[in-house]
GROMACS .gro file of C-alpha atoms in nm:
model
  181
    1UNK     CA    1  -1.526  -2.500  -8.270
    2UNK     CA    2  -1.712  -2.405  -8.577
    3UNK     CA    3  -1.477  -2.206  -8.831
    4UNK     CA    4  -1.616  -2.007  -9.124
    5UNK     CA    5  -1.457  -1.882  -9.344
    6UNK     CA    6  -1.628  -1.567  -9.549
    7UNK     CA    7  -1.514  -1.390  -9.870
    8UNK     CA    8  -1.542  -1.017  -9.878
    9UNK     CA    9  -1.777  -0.865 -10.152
   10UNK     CA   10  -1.592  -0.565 -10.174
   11UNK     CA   11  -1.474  -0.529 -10.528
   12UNK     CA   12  -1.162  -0.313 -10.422
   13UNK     CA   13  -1.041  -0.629 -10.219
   14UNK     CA   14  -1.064  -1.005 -10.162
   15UNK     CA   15  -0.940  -1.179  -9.895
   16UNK     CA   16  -1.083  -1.399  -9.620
   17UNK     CA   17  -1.186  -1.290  -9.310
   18UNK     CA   18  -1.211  -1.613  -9.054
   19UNK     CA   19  -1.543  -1.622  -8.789
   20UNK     CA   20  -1.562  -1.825  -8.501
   21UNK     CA   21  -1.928  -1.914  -8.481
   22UNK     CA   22  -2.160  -2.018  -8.153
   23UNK     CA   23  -1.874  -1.995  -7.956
   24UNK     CA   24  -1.811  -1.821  -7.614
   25UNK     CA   25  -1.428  -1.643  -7.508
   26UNK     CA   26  -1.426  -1.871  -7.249
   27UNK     CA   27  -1.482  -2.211  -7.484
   28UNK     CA   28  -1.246  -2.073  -7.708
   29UNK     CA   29  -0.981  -1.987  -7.446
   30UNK     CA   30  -1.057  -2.358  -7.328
   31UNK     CA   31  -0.987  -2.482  -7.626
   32UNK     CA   32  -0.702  -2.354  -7.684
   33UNK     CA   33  -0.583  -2.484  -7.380
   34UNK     CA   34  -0.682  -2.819  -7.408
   35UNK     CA   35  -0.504  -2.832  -7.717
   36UNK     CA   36  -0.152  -2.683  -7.603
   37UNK     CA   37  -0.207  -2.961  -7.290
   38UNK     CA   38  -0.248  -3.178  -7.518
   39UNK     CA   39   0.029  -3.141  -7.786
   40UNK     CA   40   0.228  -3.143  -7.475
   41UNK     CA   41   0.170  -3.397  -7.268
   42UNK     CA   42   0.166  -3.662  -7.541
   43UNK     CA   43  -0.213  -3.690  -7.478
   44UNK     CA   44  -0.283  -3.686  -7.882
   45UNK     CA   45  -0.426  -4.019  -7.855
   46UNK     CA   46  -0.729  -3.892  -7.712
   47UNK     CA   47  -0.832  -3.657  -8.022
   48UNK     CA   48  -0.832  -3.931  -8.229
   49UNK     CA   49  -0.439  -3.948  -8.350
   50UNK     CA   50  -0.149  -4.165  -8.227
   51UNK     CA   51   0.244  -4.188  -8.303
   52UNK     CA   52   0.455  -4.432  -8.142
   53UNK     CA   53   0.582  -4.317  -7.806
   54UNK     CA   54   0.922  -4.427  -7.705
   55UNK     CA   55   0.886  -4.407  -7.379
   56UNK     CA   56   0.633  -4.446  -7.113
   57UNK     CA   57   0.756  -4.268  -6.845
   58UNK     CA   58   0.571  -3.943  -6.747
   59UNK     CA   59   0.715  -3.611  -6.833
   60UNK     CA   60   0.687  -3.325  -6.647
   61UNK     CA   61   0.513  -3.050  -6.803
   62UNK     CA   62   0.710  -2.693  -6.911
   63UNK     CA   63   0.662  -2.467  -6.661
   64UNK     CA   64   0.464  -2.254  -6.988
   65UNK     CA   65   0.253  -2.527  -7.008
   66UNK     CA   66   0.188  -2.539  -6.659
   67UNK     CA   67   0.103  -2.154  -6.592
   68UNK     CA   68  -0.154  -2.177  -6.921
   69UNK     CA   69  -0.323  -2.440  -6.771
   70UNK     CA   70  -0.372  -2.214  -6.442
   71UNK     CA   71  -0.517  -1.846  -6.667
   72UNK     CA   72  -0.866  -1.771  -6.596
   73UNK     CA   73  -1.007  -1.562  -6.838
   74UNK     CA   74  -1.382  -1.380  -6.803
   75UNK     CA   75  -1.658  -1.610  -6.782
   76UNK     CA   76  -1.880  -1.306  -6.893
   77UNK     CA   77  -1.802  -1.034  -7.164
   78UNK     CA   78  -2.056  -0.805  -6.973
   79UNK     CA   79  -1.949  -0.702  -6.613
   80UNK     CA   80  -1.557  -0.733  -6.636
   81UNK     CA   81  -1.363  -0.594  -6.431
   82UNK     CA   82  -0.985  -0.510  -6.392
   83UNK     CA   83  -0.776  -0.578  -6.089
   84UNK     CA   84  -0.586  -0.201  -6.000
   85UNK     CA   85  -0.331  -0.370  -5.941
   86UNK     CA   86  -0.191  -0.629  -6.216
   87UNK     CA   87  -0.459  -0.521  -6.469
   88UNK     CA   88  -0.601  -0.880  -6.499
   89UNK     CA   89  -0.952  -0.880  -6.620
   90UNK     CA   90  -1.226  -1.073  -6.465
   91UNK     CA   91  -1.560  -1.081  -6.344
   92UNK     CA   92  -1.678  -0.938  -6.000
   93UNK     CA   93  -1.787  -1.299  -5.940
   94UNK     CA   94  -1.488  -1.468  -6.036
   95UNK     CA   95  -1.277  -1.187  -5.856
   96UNK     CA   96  -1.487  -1.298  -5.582
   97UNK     CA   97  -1.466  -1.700  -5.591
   98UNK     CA   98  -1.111  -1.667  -5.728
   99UNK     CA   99  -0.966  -1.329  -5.582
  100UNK     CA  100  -0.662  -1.211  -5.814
  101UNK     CA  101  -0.393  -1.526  -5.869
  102UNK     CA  102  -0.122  -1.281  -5.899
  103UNK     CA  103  -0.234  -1.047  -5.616
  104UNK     CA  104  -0.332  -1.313  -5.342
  105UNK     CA  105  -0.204  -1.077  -5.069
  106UNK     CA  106  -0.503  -0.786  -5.148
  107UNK     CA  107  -0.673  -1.104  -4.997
  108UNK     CA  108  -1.013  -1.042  -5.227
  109UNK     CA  109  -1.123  -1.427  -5.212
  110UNK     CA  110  -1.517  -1.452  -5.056
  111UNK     CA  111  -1.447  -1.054  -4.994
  112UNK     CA  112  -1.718  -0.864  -5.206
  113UNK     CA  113  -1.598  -0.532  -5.010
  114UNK     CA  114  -1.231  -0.603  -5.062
  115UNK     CA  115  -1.309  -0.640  -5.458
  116UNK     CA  116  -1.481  -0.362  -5.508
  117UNK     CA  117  -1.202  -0.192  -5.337
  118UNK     CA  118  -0.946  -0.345  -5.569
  119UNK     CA  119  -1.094  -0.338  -5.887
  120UNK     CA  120  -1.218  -0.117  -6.120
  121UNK     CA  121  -1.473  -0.159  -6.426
  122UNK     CA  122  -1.298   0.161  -6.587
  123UNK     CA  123  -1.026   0.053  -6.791
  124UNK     CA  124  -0.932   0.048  -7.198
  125UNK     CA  125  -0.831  -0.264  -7.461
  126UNK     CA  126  -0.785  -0.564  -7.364
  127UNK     CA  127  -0.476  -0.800  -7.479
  128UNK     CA  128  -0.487  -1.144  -7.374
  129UNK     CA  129  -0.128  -1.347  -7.277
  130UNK     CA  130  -0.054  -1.629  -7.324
  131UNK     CA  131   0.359  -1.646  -7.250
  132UNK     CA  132   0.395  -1.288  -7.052
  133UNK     CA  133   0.766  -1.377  -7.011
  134UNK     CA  134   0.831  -1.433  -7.380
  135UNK     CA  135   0.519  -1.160  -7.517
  136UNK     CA  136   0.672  -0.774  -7.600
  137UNK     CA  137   0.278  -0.692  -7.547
  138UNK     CA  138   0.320  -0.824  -7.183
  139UNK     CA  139   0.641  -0.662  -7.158
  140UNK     CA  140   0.520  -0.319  -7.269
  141UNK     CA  141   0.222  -0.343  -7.004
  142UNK     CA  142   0.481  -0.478  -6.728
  143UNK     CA  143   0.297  -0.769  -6.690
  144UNK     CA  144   0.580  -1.030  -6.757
  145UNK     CA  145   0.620  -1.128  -6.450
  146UNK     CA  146   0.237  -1.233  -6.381
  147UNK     CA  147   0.058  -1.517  -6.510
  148UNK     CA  148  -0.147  -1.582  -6.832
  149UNK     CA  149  -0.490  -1.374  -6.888
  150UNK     CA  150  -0.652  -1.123  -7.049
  151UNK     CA  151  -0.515  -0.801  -6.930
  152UNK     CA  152  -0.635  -0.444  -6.966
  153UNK     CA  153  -0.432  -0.194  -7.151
  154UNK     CA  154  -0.476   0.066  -6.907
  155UNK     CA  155  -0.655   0.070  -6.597
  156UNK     CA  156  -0.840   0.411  -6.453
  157UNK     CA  157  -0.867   0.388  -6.052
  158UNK     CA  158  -0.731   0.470  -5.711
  159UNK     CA  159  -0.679   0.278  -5.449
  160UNK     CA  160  -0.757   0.413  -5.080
  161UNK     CA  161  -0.482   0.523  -4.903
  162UNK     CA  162  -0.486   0.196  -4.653
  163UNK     CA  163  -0.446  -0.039  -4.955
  164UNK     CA  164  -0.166   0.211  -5.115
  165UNK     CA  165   0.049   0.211  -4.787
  166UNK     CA  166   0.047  -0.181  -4.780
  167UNK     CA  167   0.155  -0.225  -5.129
  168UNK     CA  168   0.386   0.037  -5.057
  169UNK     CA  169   0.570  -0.114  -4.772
  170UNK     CA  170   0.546  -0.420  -4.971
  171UNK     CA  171   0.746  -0.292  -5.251
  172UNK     CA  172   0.460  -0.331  -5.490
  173UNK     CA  173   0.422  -0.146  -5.817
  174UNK     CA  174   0.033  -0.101  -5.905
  175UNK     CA  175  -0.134  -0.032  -6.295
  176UNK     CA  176  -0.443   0.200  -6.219
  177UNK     CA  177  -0.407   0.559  -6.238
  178UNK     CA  178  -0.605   0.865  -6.111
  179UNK     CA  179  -0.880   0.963  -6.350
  180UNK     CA  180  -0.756   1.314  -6.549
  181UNK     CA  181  -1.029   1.607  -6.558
   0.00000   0.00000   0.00000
């Protein structure tokens, strides 16, 4: 990633204000990743840096580690969308490919209808998670229990009453909320 780093001109203060250049969310997010795989599974031979390892048996990877690798964040920053019910934020084509990881039974995988049905493009902020069990900001959303991802704040939507009943008799809590005149 290219990092620049940028002085403010302002005479009233100086301080640095840091600029990730040429760089998409998603090559960032992947990035981040990578490294956190790395640093974890020992794999820091591969970026150029080695330390002795005393033992060459594989370790398993921390279940943290494991649900990081699994977050999908938006391909796209135009065109994202928010699930109604976990908040997660995606792309209609993602939702599409992908459906919702932490809402598999709304069944929205190759099911245009059934995404359109289930999310919404009306929604405010964005906070993206990278430990919801350990985050207060995933906690405060009631998302701790989901997986990692970018996650709307609050998520404007209804769902029709078929979908409502189902999650209802399933026990299921849901984010969106009727629009207020």
């Amino acid at each position: 990633a290219k990092l620049s780093i940028r002085h403010s001109t302002n005479s009233n203060h100086h301080y640095p204000s840091i600029a990730l250049l040429d760089q998409r969310l998603e090559d960032c997010w992947l990035l981040v990743k990578s490294l956190l795989l790395c640093s974890s599974a020992h794999c820091l031979d591969d970026i150029n840096m080695s330390y002795p390892r005393e033992e060459e048996e594989e370790e398993e990877l921390p279940q943290q580690v494991a649900d990081l690798a699994q977050a999908t964040v938006p391909s796209a920053l135009r065109g994202i969308r928010s699930c109604k019910r976990c908040g997660i934020l995606k792309t209609l084509d993602q939702f599409i490919n992908e459906g919702c990881e932490n809402c598999p039974f709304l069944e929205m995988t190759d099911n245009p209808e059934k995404c359109n049905l289930c999310t919404t493009a009306f929604f405010e902020g964005q906070a993206a998670i990278m430990d919801p069990r350990e985050s207060w900001t995933a906690k405060w959303l009631r998302v701790d229990s989901y997986l990692p991802g970018v996650y709307a704040i609050s998520v404007t939507g209804q769902f029709n009453r078929d979908i409502e009943e189902e999650l209802e008799n399933r026990g299921c809590r849901w984010r969106c909320r009727a629009a207020q005149n």
